[in-house]
Each structure stands twice: as structure tokens, then as C-alpha cells.
Tab-separated table of C-alpha atoms (C1' of nucleotides) in Angstrom:
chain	number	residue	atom	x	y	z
A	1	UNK	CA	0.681	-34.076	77.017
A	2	UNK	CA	-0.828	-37.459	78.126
A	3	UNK	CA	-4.045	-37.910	79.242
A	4	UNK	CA	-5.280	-41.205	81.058
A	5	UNK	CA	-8.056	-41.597	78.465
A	6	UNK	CA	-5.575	-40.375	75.122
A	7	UNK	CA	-6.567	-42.985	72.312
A	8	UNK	CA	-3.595	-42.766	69.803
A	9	UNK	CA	-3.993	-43.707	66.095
A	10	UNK	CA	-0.976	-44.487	63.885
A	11	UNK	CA	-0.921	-40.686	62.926
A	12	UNK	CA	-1.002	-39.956	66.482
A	13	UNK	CA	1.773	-42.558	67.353
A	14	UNK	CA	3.963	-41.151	64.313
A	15	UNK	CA	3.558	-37.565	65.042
A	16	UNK	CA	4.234	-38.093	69.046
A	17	UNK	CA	7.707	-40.440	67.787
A	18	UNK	CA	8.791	-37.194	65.145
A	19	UNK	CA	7.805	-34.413	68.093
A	20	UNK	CA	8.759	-35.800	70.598
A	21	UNK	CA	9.895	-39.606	71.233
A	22	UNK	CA	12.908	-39.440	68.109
A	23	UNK	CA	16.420	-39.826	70.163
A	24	UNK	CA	18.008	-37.005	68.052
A	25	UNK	CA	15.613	-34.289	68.951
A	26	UNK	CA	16.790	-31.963	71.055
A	27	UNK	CA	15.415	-29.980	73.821
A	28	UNK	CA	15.434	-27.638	76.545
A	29	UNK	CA	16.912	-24.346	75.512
A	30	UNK	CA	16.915	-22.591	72.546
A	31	UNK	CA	20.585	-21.209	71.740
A	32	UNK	CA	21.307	-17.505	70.893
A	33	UNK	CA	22.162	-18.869	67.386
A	34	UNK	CA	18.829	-20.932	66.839
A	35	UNK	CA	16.626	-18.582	68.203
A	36	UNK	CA	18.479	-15.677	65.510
A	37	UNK	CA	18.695	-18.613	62.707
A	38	UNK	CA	14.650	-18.912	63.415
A	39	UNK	CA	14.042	-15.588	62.989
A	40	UNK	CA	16.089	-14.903	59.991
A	41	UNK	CA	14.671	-18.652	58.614
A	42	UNK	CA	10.985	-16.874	59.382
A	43	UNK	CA	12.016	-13.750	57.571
A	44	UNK	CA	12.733	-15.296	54.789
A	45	UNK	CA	10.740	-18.590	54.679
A	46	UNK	CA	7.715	-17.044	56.289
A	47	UNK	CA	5.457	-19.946	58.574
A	48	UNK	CA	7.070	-22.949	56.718
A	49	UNK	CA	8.108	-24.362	59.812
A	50	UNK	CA	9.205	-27.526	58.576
A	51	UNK	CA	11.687	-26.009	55.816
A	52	UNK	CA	12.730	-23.637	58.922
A	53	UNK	CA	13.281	-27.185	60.970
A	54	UNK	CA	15.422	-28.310	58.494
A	55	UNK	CA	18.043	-26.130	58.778
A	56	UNK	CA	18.241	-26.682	62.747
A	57	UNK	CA	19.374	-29.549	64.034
A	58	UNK	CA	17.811	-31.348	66.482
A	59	UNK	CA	14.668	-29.611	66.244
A	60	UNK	CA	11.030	-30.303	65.027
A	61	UNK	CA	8.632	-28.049	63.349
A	62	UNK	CA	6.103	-28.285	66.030
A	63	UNK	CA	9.072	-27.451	68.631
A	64	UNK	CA	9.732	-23.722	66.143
A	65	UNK	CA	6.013	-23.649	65.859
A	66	UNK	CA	5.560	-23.243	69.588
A	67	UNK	CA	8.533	-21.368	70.273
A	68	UNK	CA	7.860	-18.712	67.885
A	69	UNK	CA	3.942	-18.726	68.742
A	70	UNK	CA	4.148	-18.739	72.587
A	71	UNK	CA	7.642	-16.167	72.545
A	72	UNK	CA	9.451	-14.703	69.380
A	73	UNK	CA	6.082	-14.157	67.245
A	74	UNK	CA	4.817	-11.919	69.269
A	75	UNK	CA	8.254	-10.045	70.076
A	76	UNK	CA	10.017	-10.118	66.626
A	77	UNK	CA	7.367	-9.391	63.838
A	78	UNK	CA	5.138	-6.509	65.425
A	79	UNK	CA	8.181	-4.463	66.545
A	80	UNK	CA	10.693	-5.112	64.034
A	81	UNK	CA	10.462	-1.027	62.984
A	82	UNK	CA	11.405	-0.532	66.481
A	83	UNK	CA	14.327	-2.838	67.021
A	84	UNK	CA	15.592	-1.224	63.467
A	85	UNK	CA	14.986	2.487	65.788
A	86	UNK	CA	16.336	1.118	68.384
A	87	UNK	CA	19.822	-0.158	66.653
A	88	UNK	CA	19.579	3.675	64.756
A	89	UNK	CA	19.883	5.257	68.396
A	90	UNK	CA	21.746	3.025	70.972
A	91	UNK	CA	24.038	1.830	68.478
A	92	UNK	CA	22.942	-2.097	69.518
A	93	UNK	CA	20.820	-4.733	68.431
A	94	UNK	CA	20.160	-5.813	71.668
A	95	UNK	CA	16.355	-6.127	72.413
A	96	UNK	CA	15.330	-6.609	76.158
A	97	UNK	CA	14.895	-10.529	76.586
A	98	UNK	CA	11.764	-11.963	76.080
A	99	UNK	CA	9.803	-12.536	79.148
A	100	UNK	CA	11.534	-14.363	81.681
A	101	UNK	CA	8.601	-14.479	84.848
A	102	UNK	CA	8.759	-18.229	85.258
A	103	UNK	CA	11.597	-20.633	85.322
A	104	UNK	CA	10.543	-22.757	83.036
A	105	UNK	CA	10.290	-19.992	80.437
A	106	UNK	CA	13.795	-19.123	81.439
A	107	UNK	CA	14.757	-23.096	81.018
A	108	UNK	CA	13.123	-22.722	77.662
A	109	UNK	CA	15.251	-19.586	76.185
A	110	UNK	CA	18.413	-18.497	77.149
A	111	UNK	CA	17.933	-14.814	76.110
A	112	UNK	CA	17.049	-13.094	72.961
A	113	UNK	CA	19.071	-10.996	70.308
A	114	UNK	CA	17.145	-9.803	67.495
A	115	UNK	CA	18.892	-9.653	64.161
A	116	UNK	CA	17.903	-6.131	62.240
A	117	UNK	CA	16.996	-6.428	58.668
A	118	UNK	CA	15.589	-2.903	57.221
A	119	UNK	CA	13.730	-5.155	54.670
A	120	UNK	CA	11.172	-7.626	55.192
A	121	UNK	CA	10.146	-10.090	52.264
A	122	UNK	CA	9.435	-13.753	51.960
A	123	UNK	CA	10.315	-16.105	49.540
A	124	UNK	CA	8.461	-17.988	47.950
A	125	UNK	CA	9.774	-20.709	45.695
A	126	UNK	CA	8.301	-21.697	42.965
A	127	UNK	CA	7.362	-25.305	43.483
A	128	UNK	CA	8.763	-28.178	41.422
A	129	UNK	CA	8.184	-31.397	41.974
A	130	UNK	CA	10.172	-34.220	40.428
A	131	UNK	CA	8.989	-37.351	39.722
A	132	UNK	CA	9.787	-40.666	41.588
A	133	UNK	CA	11.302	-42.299	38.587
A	134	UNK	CA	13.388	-39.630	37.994
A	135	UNK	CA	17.001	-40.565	36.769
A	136	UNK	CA	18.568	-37.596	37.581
A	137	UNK	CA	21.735	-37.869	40.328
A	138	UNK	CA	21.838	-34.648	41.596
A	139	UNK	CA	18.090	-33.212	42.541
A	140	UNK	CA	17.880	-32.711	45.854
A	141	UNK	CA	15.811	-34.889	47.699
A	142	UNK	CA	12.175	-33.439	49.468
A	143	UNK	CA	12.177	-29.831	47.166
A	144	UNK	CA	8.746	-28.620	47.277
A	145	UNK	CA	7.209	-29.937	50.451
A	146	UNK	CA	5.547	-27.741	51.173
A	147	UNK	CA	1.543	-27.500	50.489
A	148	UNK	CA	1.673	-24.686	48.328
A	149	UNK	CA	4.137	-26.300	46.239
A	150	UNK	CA	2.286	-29.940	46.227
A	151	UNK	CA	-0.577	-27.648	44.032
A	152	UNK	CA	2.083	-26.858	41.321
A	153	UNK	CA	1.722	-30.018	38.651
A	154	UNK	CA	4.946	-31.443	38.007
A	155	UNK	CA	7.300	-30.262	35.484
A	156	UNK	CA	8.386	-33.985	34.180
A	157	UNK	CA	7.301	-33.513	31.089
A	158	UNK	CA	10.500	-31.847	30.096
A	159	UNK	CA	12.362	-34.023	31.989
A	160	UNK	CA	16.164	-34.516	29.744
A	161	UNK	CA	17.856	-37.504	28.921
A	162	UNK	CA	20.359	-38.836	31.335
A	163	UNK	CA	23.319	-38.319	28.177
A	164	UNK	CA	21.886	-34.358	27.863
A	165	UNK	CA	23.222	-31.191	29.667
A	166	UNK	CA	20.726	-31.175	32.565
A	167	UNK	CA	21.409	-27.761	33.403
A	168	UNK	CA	18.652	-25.958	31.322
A	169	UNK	CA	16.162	-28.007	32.560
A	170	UNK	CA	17.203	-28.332	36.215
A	171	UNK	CA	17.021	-24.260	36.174
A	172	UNK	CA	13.600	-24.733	34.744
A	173	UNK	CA	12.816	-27.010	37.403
A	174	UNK	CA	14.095	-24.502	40.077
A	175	UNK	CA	12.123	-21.520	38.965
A	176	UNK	CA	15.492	-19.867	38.883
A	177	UNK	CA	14.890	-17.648	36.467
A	178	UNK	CA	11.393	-16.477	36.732
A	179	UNK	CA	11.515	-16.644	40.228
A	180	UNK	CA	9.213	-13.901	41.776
A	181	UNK	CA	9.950	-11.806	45.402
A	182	UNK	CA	7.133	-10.859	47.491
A	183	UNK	CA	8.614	-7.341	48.850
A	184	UNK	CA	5.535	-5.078	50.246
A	185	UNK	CA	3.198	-6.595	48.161
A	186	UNK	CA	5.387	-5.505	45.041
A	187	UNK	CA	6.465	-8.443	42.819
A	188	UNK	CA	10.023	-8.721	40.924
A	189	UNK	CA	11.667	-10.527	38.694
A	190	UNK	CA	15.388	-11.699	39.001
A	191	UNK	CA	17.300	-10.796	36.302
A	192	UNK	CA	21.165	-12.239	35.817
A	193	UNK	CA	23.989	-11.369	33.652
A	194	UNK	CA	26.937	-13.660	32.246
A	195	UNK	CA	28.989	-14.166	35.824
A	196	UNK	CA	25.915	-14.642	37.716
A	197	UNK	CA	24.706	-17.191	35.375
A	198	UNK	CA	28.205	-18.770	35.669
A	199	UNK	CA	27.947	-18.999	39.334
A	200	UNK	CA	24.460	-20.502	39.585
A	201	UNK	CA	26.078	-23.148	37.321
A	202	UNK	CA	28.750	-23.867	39.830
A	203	UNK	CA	25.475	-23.663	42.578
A	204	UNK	CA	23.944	-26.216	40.511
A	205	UNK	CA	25.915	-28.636	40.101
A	206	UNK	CA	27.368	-28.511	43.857
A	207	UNK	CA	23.965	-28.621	44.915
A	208	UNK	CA	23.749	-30.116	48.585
A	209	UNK	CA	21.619	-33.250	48.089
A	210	UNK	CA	20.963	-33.655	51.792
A	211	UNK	CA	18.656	-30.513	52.760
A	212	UNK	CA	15.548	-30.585	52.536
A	213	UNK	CA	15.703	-26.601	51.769
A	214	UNK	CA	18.065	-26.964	49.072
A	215	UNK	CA	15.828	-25.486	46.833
A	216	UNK	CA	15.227	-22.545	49.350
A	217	UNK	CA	18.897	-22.391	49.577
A	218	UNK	CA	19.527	-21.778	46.097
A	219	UNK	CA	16.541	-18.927	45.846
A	220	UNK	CA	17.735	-17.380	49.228
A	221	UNK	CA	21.044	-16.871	47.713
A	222	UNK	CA	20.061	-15.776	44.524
A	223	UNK	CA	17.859	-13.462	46.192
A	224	UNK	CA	20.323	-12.058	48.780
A	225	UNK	CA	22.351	-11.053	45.928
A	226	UNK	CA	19.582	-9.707	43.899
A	227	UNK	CA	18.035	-7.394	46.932
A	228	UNK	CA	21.093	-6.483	49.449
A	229	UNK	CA	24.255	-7.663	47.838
A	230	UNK	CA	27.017	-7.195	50.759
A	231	UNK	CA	25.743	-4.015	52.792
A	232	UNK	CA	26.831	-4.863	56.247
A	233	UNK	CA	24.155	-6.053	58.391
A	234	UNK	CA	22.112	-7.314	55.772
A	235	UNK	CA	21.630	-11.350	54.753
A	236	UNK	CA	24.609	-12.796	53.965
A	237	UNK	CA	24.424	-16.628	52.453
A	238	UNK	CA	26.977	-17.466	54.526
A	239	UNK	CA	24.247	-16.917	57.524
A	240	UNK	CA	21.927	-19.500	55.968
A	241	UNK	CA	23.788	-21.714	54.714
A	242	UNK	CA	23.695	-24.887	57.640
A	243	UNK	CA	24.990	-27.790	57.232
A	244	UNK	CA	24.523	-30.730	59.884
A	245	UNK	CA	27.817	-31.300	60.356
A	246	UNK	CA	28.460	-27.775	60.992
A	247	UNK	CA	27.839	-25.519	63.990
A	248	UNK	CA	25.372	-22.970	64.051
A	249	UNK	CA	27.962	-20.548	65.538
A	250	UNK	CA	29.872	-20.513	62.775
A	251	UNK	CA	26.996	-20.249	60.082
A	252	UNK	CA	26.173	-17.349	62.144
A	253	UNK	CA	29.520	-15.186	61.004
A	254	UNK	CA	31.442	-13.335	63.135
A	255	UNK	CA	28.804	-10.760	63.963
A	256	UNK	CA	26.748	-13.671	65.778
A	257	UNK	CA	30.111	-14.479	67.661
A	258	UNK	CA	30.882	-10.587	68.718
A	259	UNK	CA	27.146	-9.893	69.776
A	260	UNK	CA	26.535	-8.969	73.282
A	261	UNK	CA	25.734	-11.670	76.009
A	262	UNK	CA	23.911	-10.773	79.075
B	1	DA	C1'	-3.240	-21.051	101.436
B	2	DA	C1'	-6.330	-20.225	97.701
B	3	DT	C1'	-7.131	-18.823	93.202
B	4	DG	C1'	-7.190	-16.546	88.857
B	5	DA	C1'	-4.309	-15.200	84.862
B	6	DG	C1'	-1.130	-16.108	81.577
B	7	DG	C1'	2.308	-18.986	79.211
B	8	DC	C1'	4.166	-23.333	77.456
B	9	DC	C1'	3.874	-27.179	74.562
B	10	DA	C1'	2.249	-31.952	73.322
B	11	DA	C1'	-1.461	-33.361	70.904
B	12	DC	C1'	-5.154	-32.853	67.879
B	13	DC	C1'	-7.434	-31.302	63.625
B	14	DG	C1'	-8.316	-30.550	58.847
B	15	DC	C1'	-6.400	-30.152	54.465
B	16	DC	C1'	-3.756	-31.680	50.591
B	17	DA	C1'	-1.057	-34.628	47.503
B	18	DA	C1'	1.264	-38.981	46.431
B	19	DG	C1'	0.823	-43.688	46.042
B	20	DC	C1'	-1.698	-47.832	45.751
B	21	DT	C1'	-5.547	-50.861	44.313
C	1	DC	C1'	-9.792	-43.281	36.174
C	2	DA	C1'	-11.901	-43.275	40.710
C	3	DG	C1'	-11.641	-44.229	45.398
C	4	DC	C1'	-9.018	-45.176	49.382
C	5	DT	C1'	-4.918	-44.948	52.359
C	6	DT	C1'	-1.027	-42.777	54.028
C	7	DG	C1'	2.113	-39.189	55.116
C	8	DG	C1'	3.231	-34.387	55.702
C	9	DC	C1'	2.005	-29.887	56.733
C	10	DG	C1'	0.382	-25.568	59.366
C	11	DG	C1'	-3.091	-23.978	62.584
C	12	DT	C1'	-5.353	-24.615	66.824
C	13	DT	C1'	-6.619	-26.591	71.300
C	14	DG	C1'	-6.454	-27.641	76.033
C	15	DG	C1'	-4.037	-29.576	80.147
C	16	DC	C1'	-0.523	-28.381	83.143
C	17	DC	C1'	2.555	-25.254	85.295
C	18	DT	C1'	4.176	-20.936	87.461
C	19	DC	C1'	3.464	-16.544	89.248
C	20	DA	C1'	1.046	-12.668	91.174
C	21	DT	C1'	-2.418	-11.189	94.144
DNA sequence: AATGAGGCCAACCGCCAAGCT
DNA sequence: CAGCTTGGCGGTTGGCCTCAT
């Protein structure tokens, strides 16, 4: 929004080319799948918007921001016992669309399907925060952005030798282990056995070095297992796993692709 | 046609941590 | 080690737009 008067500092300048200016930011309509990637993201990530950005293409925190304050904020989180009534006794998890008075809302989102999850938690990782000079080849890059996590000190201090096993300590640096689930103001404590330890190994060491929600990636797995393992209808890793060169639609799984479209 | 209400969204604000001197 | 700068973040503001009356 540019005033006549607007005085921009470098902050300003930088914040206006990252909203707004950056060729690869996308805009006009939200897609079915963003808009039920958002909400899931939200679900799970709670109002780290830029985490949730990271995991949609083409889209900036302060665009989520607004879209979920001005529309889905207000329809998703108050009414989610509803929507989960509302599955229970027409069978669908088709909401009515969000308001649609004004063209420009309409340009702004297609139409709304709200994803149904029984359970509502957030995770929140346990911050870890490598050092600059760390000599370590596969961290992912931009773990622990967020505020909350720029409070945890470091753990470098334990940082192995290039020559050791890295594992022990990488899992340290995750918060794998200890990792603790907000669920209705309860707190737990993940707890693996032999296989699952076997496949966080494999998670490890193919971690995606590109995201900056790797580390959310890893927890939301861990925790999807942990708290819903493979009812139908619940979170499914599949669903969150985004990559940029893939399409949302197919992150989505095939329930995405055989929801209703107005 | 005028106007008030409500919504959208770019921009601003304050806070925090990393990096630099 | 302290102080300053810079960058990143989430929350909030306010101008502009559309719609209803």
C-alpha cells in the first residue's frame, strides 16, 4: 500500500522486495490444496507463518498471515468441533465457502474445503541451533528460525568429529528423542522401539537439506506416527511432505484429488 | 448518488538473536 | 565483553476497495 508521503528504510525496502516485489511470489488465488496445506501446516505448526511459507511455493509469510487472519482464522479454528459434526452427519467434509460478498474476495480464494482432524495439537520443536562453522554435510540449512528457538543456546558443544558416527549427536541436536507434544495442555514424551529407531536413521541421513522445515518435517513425522499412526482421515506424512519440485496435488494424496469441487 | 460497514492486504512496529567491531 | 547493526519474525495498523442500505 503506497502512500505519496511513504519514507522507506532498508528494512522497509527488503520487506516490500520479500512480500511483494520478488518475481517468484505468487499471487491471486489461493488453490484448494494451499488453502488445506495451510490449515493442516497451522494445525500442526501453530502461527509460525514463515515455517508454514516454506512448504508453499510461491508464497510469503505475510501473504498466509493475511489470508488466514482476514478468512480461514476465523472459519477453521473456532468451528473445527463443528466441521468434525458436520463430517459425523452429512457424511462430507465440505464446509460452506468462506465468504464470497465481493469479487475481489472471490479473486482471492477459490473456495474452501476444510480438512477434519479429531485432534488438535501443535508441535513444537525443540530448537537447535548449529553453529556457522559447523563441518557437518548434512544439517539442514535455517532449523530453528523461529524466535522461540533463537532463545535455546546452541548445542555445539557436543558437536562430533567429522571421522565420528554423527548420528547420536545429530538426534541430540533434533530433540528427537525427548521431543515433547503439546496435546490439550497435556505433555508427552515419544518413546521408540528398535524399527522405529532404524527408520529415523534412514530419515536422518536422507534428510532434505533444502527446507527450511526440515526439522519440522522430521518431528511431524515422528509425531504422526506416535499420535494417529494410519487411521484414515488422520495426518499422513505423505500430506506434509512438499517438495518444490513437486505439486501440491499430489502431496495432498488421493483424498485431496477425490474431494468435492463446487 | 451518498455513505457507512466490513474485508483485504501492504506496510509498519517491536522484539530478538546473530554477527561484527 | 559490550555495544551496535542487521536480518528475521509475528502481531498490528490503516488505506483502499466493495457492497449493502
Amino acid at each position: 500500500m503506497l502512500s505519496l508521503g511513504l519514507r522507506r528504510c532498508r528494512k522497509s525496502c527488503r520487506l516490500r522486495w520479500l512480500n511483494y516485489l520478488k518475481p517468484n511470489i505468487k499471487k491471486g488465488a489461493f488453490e484448494e490444496d494451499e488453502v488445506d496445506l495451510i490449515i493442516r501446516l497451522h494445525r500442526l505448526l501453530g502461527n509460525r507463518w514463515s515455517l508454514i511459507a516454506g512448504r508453499i511455493p510461491g508464497r510469503t509469510a505475510n501473504d498466509i498471515k493475511n489470508f488466514w487472519n482476514s478468512c480461514l482464522g476465523k472459519k477453521v479454528s473456532p468451528n473445527l468441533q463443528d466441521v468434525v459434526a458436520n463430517k459425523e452427519t452429512a457424511g462430507s467434509t465440505a464446509v460452506k465457502p468462506l465468504k464470497q460478498s465481493s469479487p475481489r474476495h472471490a479473486a482471492g480464494i477459490k473456495k474452501t474445503v476444510l480438512p477434519v482432524a479429531p485432534s488438535y495439537f501443535v508441535i513444537k520443536p525443540k530448537p537447535r541451533i548449529p553453529s556457522k562453522s559447523i563441518g557437518f554435510p548434512i544439517l539442514p540449512k535455517n532449523i530453528g528460525t523461529h524466535r522461540e528457538a533463537r532463545r535455546e543456546p546452541p548445542a555445539t558443544d557436543d558437536r562430533p568429529d567429522k571421522e565420528e558416527d554423527p548420528l547420536p549427536w545429530l538426534r541430540n541436536l533434533l530433540g528427537v528423542e525427548e521431543e515433547e507434544i503439546e496435546e490439550d495442555g497435556k505433555q508427552k514424551q515419544l518413546q521408540k522401539g528398535p524399527e522405529q529407531e532404524q527408520e529415523q536413521e534412514m530419515i536422518l541421513y536422507s534428510f532434505p537439506c533444502s527446507s527450511q522445515a526440515s526439522e519440522v518435517d522430521f518431528l511431524v513425522k515422528e509425531h504422526c506416527r506416535e499420535e494417529v499412526g494410519s487411521d484414515e482421515g488422520q495426518w499422513r506424512w505423505e500430506d506434509m511432505f512438499l517438495d518444490e519440485e513437486l505439486m501440491l496435488g499430489d502431496l495432498l494424496g488421493p483424498e485431496a484429488g477425490s474431494k468435492p469441487v463446487n
